[in-house]
Coordinates of C-alpha atoms and ligand atoms in Angstrom, one line a residue:
M1 CA -94.7 79.4 21.6
K2 CA -94.5 78.9 25.4
A3 CA -95.2 81.8 27.7
D4 CA -92.1 83.8 28.7
I5 CA -92.5 83.8 32.5
K6 CA -89.8 86.5 33.2
S7 CA -91.5 89.0 30.9
M8 CA -94.7 88.9 33.0
N9 CA -95.6 91.4 35.6
Q10 CA -97.1 90.1 38.9
E11 CA -100.6 90.4 37.7
E12 CA -100.0 88.6 34.5
L13 CA -98.1 85.9 36.4
G14 CA -101.2 85.5 38.6
G15 CA -103.4 85.0 35.6
F16 CA -100.9 82.6 34.1
L17 CA -100.9 80.5 37.4
I18 CA -104.7 80.4 37.3
S19 CA -104.5 79.1 33.8
L20 CA -102.4 76.2 35.2
G21 CA -105.0 75.5 37.8
E22 CA -103.0 77.2 40.6
K23 CA -104.0 79.8 43.2
P24 CA -103.1 83.3 42.0
F25 CA -101.3 84.1 45.3
R26 CA -98.5 81.8 44.3
A27 CA -97.4 84.8 42.1
K28 CA -96.3 86.5 45.3
Q29 CA -94.0 83.6 46.0
L30 CA -92.7 83.2 42.5
Y31 CA -92.2 86.8 41.4
P32 CA -89.4 87.6 43.9
W33 CA -87.5 84.5 42.8
L34 CA -87.5 85.7 39.3
H35 CA -87.0 89.4 39.8
K36 CA -85.4 90.0 43.2
K37 CA -83.2 86.9 43.8
H38 CA -82.5 86.5 40.1
A39 CA -82.9 82.7 40.1
E40 CA -81.3 80.7 37.3
S41 CA -83.7 77.8 37.4
F42 CA -86.9 76.6 39.0
E43 CA -84.9 74.1 41.1
E44 CA -83.5 76.9 43.2
M45 CA -86.9 78.0 44.3
T46 CA -87.1 76.2 47.7
D47 CA -90.6 77.2 48.7
I48 CA -92.2 76.1 45.5
S49 CA -93.7 72.6 45.4
N50 CA -92.2 70.0 43.1
K51 CA -95.6 69.6 41.5
L52 CA -95.8 73.3 40.5
K53 CA -92.2 73.3 39.4
E54 CA -92.9 70.5 37.0
K55 CA -96.0 72.3 35.6
L56 CA -93.9 75.4 35.1
I57 CA -91.1 73.6 33.4
N58 CA -93.6 72.1 30.9
S59 CA -95.6 75.2 30.3
C60 CA -93.2 78.2 30.1
E61 CA -90.0 79.5 28.8
F62 CA -87.5 80.5 31.5
T63 CA -85.1 82.9 29.9
V64 CA -81.6 82.8 31.3
L65 CA -78.7 84.3 29.3
K66 CA -75.5 82.3 28.9
Q67 CA -72.3 84.1 29.6
V68 CA -70.1 83.4 26.6
S69 CA -67.1 85.6 27.6
V70 CA -66.2 88.4 30.0
Q71 CA -63.2 90.7 29.9
Q72 CA -62.2 92.8 32.8
S73 CA -60.3 96.1 32.6
R74 CA -57.1 96.2 34.7
Q75 CA -57.5 100.0 34.9
D76 CA -60.9 100.5 36.3
G77 CA -62.7 97.2 36.9
T78 CA -65.1 97.6 33.9
R79 CA -66.4 94.3 32.8
K80 CA -67.5 93.6 29.3
Y81 CA -69.8 90.6 28.8
L82 CA -70.9 88.7 25.8
F83 CA -74.1 86.9 26.4
A84 CA -75.9 84.2 24.3
L85 CA -79.7 84.6 24.0
P86 CA -81.8 81.4 24.1
D87 CA -81.8 81.2 20.3
G88 CA -78.0 81.6 20.1
N89 CA -77.9 85.3 19.1
M90 CA -75.3 87.3 20.9
V91 CA -75.5 90.6 22.7
E92 CA -73.1 92.7 24.7
S93 CA -73.5 94.3 28.1
V94 CA -71.0 96.3 30.2
L95 CA -70.6 96.8 33.9
M96 CA -69.1 100.1 35.0
R97 CA -68.1 100.6 38.6
Y98 CA -68.5 104.2 39.9
K99 CA -68.3 105.7 43.4
H100 CA -72.1 106.1 43.3
G101 CA -72.7 102.5 42.5
N102 CA -72.6 99.7 39.9
S103 CA -74.0 100.7 36.5
V104 CA -74.9 98.3 33.7
C105 CA -75.2 99.1 30.1
I106 CA -77.5 96.8 28.2
S107 CA -78.5 96.0 24.7
S108 CA -82.1 96.3 23.4
Q109 CA -81.8 94.6 20.1
A110 CA -79.6 92.0 18.4
G111 CA -78.0 94.2 15.8
C112 CA -79.6 97.5 14.7
R113 CA -81.2 98.9 11.6
M114 CA -80.4 102.6 12.2
G115 CA -77.2 102.6 10.2
C116 CA -75.2 105.3 12.1
R117 CA -71.9 105.7 10.3
F118 CA -69.5 105.4 13.3
C119 CA -71.3 102.5 15.1
A120 CA -70.3 98.8 14.9
S121 CA -73.6 97.4 16.2
T122 CA -75.4 98.3 12.9
L123 CA -72.9 97.0 10.4
D124 CA -74.8 93.8 9.8
G125 CA -78.3 95.2 10.3
L126 CA -81.0 94.2 12.7
V127 CA -81.5 90.5 13.6
R128 CA -84.4 90.9 16.0
N129 CA -85.8 92.8 19.0
L130 CA -85.0 91.6 22.5
T131 CA -87.8 90.5 24.8
P132 CA -88.3 92.2 28.2
S133 CA -86.8 89.1 29.9
E134 CA -83.7 89.2 27.7
M135 CA -83.1 92.8 28.6
L136 CA -83.8 92.2 32.3
D137 CA -81.5 89.1 32.4
Q138 CA -78.5 91.1 31.2
V139 CA -78.8 93.0 34.5
Y140 CA -79.7 90.0 36.6
R141 CA -76.8 87.8 35.4
I142 CA -74.3 90.6 36.0
W143 CA -75.8 91.3 39.5
R144 CA -75.3 87.6 40.3
D145 CA -71.9 87.5 38.7
I146 CA -70.4 90.3 40.9
G147 CA -72.5 89.5 44.0
E148 CA -73.4 93.2 44.4
R149 CA -76.4 95.3 43.8
V150 CA -76.7 97.0 40.4
S151 CA -78.0 100.6 41.1
H152 CA -78.0 102.2 37.7
V153 CA -78.9 100.9 34.2
V154 CA -78.4 102.6 30.9
V155 CA -79.9 101.3 27.7
M156 CA -77.0 102.4 25.5
G157 CA -75.7 99.1 24.2
M158 CA -76.5 97.4 20.9
G159 CA -79.8 98.4 19.2
E160 CA -82.2 101.3 19.2
P161 CA -84.5 101.0 22.3
L162 CA -87.3 103.2 20.8
D163 CA -87.4 100.8 17.8
N164 CA -88.4 98.1 20.3
Y165 CA -90.9 100.3 22.2
E166 CA -93.4 98.0 23.8
N167 CA -90.7 95.6 25.1
L168 CA -88.6 98.5 26.4
L169 CA -91.5 99.8 28.4
K170 CA -92.3 96.5 29.9
F171 CA -88.6 96.1 30.8
I172 CA -88.6 99.6 32.5
R173 CA -91.7 98.8 34.6
L174 CA -90.4 95.3 35.6
L175 CA -86.9 96.6 36.5
S176 CA -88.2 99.4 38.7
D177 CA -91.0 97.4 40.3
E178 CA -90.6 97.5 44.1
N179 CA -91.5 93.8 44.4
G180 CA -88.6 93.0 42.0
S181 CA -85.1 94.5 41.7
S182 CA -86.5 98.0 42.6
I183 CA -84.0 100.0 40.5
S184 CA -85.2 103.6 40.7
Q185 CA -86.4 105.0 37.5
R186 CA -84.3 108.0 38.2
N187 CA -81.3 105.8 37.8
L188 CA -82.4 104.5 34.5
T189 CA -81.3 106.1 31.2
V190 CA -82.6 105.3 27.7
S191 CA -80.6 106.6 24.8
T192 CA -82.2 107.2 21.4
C193 CA -81.0 108.2 17.9
G194 CA -84.1 110.4 17.8
I195 CA -87.3 108.5 16.8
V196 CA -89.6 111.5 17.3
P197 CA -93.0 109.9 17.6
N198 CA -91.8 107.4 20.2
M199 CA -89.9 110.1 22.1
R200 CA -93.2 112.0 22.4
K201 CA -95.1 108.8 23.3
L202 CA -92.4 108.1 26.0
A203 CA -93.0 111.5 27.5
E204 CA -96.6 110.6 28.1
E205 CA -95.9 107.4 30.0
R206 CA -95.5 109.0 33.5
L207 CA -92.0 107.6 33.9
Q208 CA -89.1 109.2 35.7
I209 CA -86.3 107.9 33.5
T210 CA -83.7 110.1 31.8
L211 CA -83.8 110.4 28.1
A212 CA -80.5 110.7 26.3
L213 CA -80.5 112.0 22.7
S214 CA -77.7 111.1 20.3
L215 CA -77.2 114.3 18.5
H216 CA -73.7 114.2 17.0
G217 CA -74.3 117.0 14.5
A218 CA -75.5 120.5 15.2
T219 CA -77.0 121.1 11.8
Q220 CA -79.5 119.1 9.8
E221 CA -76.8 118.6 7.1
K222 CA -74.1 117.4 9.4
R223 CA -76.4 115.2 11.4
Q224 CA -77.9 113.4 8.4
A225 CA -74.5 112.7 7.0
L226 CA -73.8 110.6 10.2
M227 CA -77.2 109.3 11.0
P228 CA -79.6 108.1 8.3
I229 CA -82.5 108.4 10.7
A230 CA -82.0 112.2 10.7
K231 CA -83.4 112.2 7.1
K232 CA -86.7 111.0 8.5
Y233 CA -86.8 113.3 11.6
E234 CA -85.4 116.7 11.1
I235 CA -83.1 118.1 13.7
H236 CA -85.5 120.8 14.9
Q237 CA -88.3 118.3 15.3
V238 CA -85.9 116.2 17.4
V239 CA -85.0 119.1 19.7
E240 CA -88.7 120.0 20.0
A241 CA -89.4 116.4 21.1
C242 CA -86.7 116.8 23.8
K243 CA -88.3 120.0 25.0
Y244 CA -91.6 118.2 25.2
Y245 CA -90.1 115.4 27.1
F246 CA -88.7 117.8 29.7
Q247 CA -92.1 119.7 29.9
K248 CA -94.0 116.5 30.5
T249 CA -91.6 114.7 32.9
G250 CA -89.4 117.5 34.5
R251 CA -86.4 115.3 33.6
R252 CA -83.4 117.1 32.2
I253 CA -82.4 115.8 28.8
T254 CA -78.9 114.5 28.1
F255 CA -77.4 115.2 24.7
E256 CA -74.7 112.8 23.5
Y257 CA -72.3 114.3 21.1
N258 CA -69.6 112.0 19.6
L259 CA -66.6 114.0 18.7
L260 CA -65.2 112.8 15.4
G261 CA -61.8 114.3 14.5
G262 CA -62.1 116.9 11.7
E263 CA -65.8 116.1 11.1
N264 CA -67.8 117.9 13.9
D265 CA -65.2 119.2 16.4
K266 CA -64.5 122.7 15.1
D267 CA -65.3 126.0 16.8
E268 CA -68.1 126.6 14.3
D269 CA -69.6 123.2 15.3
A270 CA -69.5 124.2 19.0
R271 CA -71.2 127.5 18.2
Q272 CA -73.9 125.9 16.2
L273 CA -74.5 123.3 18.9
G274 CA -74.6 126.0 21.6
A275 CA -77.1 128.1 19.6
L276 CA -79.3 125.0 18.9
I277 CA -79.8 124.0 22.6
S278 CA -79.0 127.1 24.7
G279 CA -81.7 127.9 27.2
M280 CA -82.8 124.2 27.4
N281 CA -82.7 122.4 30.7
C282 CA -80.1 119.9 29.5
H283 CA -76.7 118.4 29.9
V284 CA -74.2 117.6 27.1
N285 CA -72.0 114.6 27.2
L286 CA -69.0 114.8 24.8
I287 CA -67.8 111.5 23.7
P288 CA -64.5 111.2 21.8
V289 CA -65.3 108.6 19.2
N290 CA -64.2 105.1 19.8
P291 CA -62.8 104.2 16.3
I292 CA -64.0 101.1 14.6
R293 CA -62.1 99.1 12.1
E294 CA -64.7 99.4 9.3
R295 CA -64.6 103.2 9.2
D296 CA -61.9 105.9 9.2
Y297 CA -63.2 108.1 12.1
V298 CA -60.5 109.3 14.5
Q299 CA -60.6 110.9 18.0
P300 CA -59.8 114.6 18.1
D301 CA -56.8 115.4 20.3
K302 CA -57.2 116.4 23.9
D303 CA -56.9 120.2 23.3
T304 CA -59.6 120.1 20.6
V305 CA -62.0 118.3 23.0
L306 CA -61.3 120.8 25.9
N307 CA -61.7 123.7 23.5
F308 CA -65.0 122.4 22.3
K309 CA -66.2 122.0 25.9
N310 CA -65.2 125.6 26.7
K311 CA -66.9 127.0 23.7
L312 CA -70.1 125.2 24.6
E313 CA -70.0 126.3 28.2
K314 CA -70.0 129.9 27.0
Y315 CA -73.7 129.3 26.1
G316 CA -74.4 128.5 29.8
I317 CA -74.6 124.8 28.9
N318 CA -73.6 122.1 31.4
V319 CA -71.0 119.9 29.7
T320 CA -69.0 116.8 30.6
I321 CA -66.5 114.8 28.7
R322 CA -67.3 111.1 28.9
R323 CA -64.6 109.4 31.0
E324 CA -63.4 106.5 29.0
M325 CA -64.0 103.2 30.9
G326 CA -62.3 100.0 30.1
R327 CA -60.2 101.4 27.3
D328 CA -57.8 98.5 27.6
I329 CA -60.4 95.8 27.0
D330 CA -62.3 97.8 24.5
G331 CA -63.5 97.8 21.1
A332 CA -66.6 100.1 20.7
C333 CA -70.1 98.8 21.4
G334 CA -70.9 96.0 19.0
Q335 CA -67.3 95.2 18.2
L336 CA -67.1 92.3 20.6
R337 CA -70.1 90.5 19.1
K338 CA -68.9 91.2 15.6
R339 CA -65.4 89.9 16.2
F340 CA -66.9 86.8 17.8
S341 CA -69.2 86.1 14.9
E342 CA -66.3 86.7 12.5
R343 CA -64.2 84.2 14.3
Q344 CA -67.0 81.7 14.2
G345 CA -67.3 82.2 10.5
E346 CA -63.5 81.6 10.1
G347 CA -63.6 78.6 12.3
Ligands
SAH1 N1 -79.4 103.6 19.5 C1 -79.3 104.3 20.7 C2 -78.6 103.6 21.8 C3 -77.4 102.8 21.4 S1 -76.0 103.7 20.9 C4 -78.7 105.7 20.3 O1 -78.4 105.9 19.2 O2 -78.5 106.5 21.2 C5 -75.5 104.5 22.4 C6 -74.5 105.6 22.2 O3 -73.2 105.1 21.8 C7 -74.9 106.6 21.1 O4 -74.8 107.9 21.6 C8 -74.0 106.3 20.0 O5 -73.9 107.4 19.2 C9 -72.7 105.9 20.7 N2 -71.8 105.2 19.9 C10 -72.0 104.3 19.0 N3 -70.8 103.9 18.4 C11 -69.8 104.7 19.0 C12 -68.4 104.7 18.8 N4 -67.8 104.0 17.9 N5 -67.8 105.6 19.6 C13 -68.4 106.3 20.5 N6 -69.7 106.3 20.7 C14 -70.4 105.5 19.9

């Protein structure tokens, strides 16, 4: 396989150029074209000689995702993209516009093997991990598409990022590199279903990113009914790993809790959740579930959501209710891709 040039850091790029018989300082020229100006082809790179361009075209893979479709919300400007990877697999990414800046939600895998009951991305299993360049390019294509800086990135799209650990780490380092797009690690959030050994490993990497933990149930029993991975990593182990992450990084944990009507939205659930995490330096994000066609989960009504929030706040916990973005264009994560592949199958 050819070398994937957009997955290389500046040092690796230098080494690669040497292997082509070039001077390593050319990396200083090439790297910003890839990671700062988000070039779509070598042709664009005006200060690179034709001879070098030709060598590069012959010797490496230049990963650029193809925009298959984009839908824009009339309510809040949210844009939902479907991108084709070089091998034709599809992933979804979302742009959300906030007062504090443009935030992009990216996918880390094509499909997913975690099997969470309420999630559309996992219905057809895992196809493959994304490379660092494929994760980066979701951000880069959107950046170019809107002609504005992307300031925040969340890895909350399709896939389990900690199931693609090495590529994720490379992605984080490239994205936050000051010679590249220079997105602050403090503006980067990685969401996990709770793969404990990799959460602990991540805590040791000297990063400043936010870790979000998908909790969804406040007891072992409830959680494992929704998330098969919970059978492997018990709820208290997961919470311990979150505490360890805070200890090591000083970064406050975000707990995500999908509210599923009648399943995990009762007073008792709020009490159990409060008891589980009270005293931790954390934040809870309540997310009324986005129902998918393949399952019967429903959103709780507004009063139930507010009541749940109030109960939780009694434990001194900081709670927000996720503002629904792009409700009019929606379909939950993974639905766009699934619909598309179903249409292809029909066609
Ligand atoms: N695998 C990672 C990241 C991708 S999922 C994780 O589990 O965190 C990102 C978030 O979207 C998770 O909190 C997940 O529970 C949530 N999610 C998945 N399907 C959803 C749905 N139908 N409605 C609301 N949230 C959903």
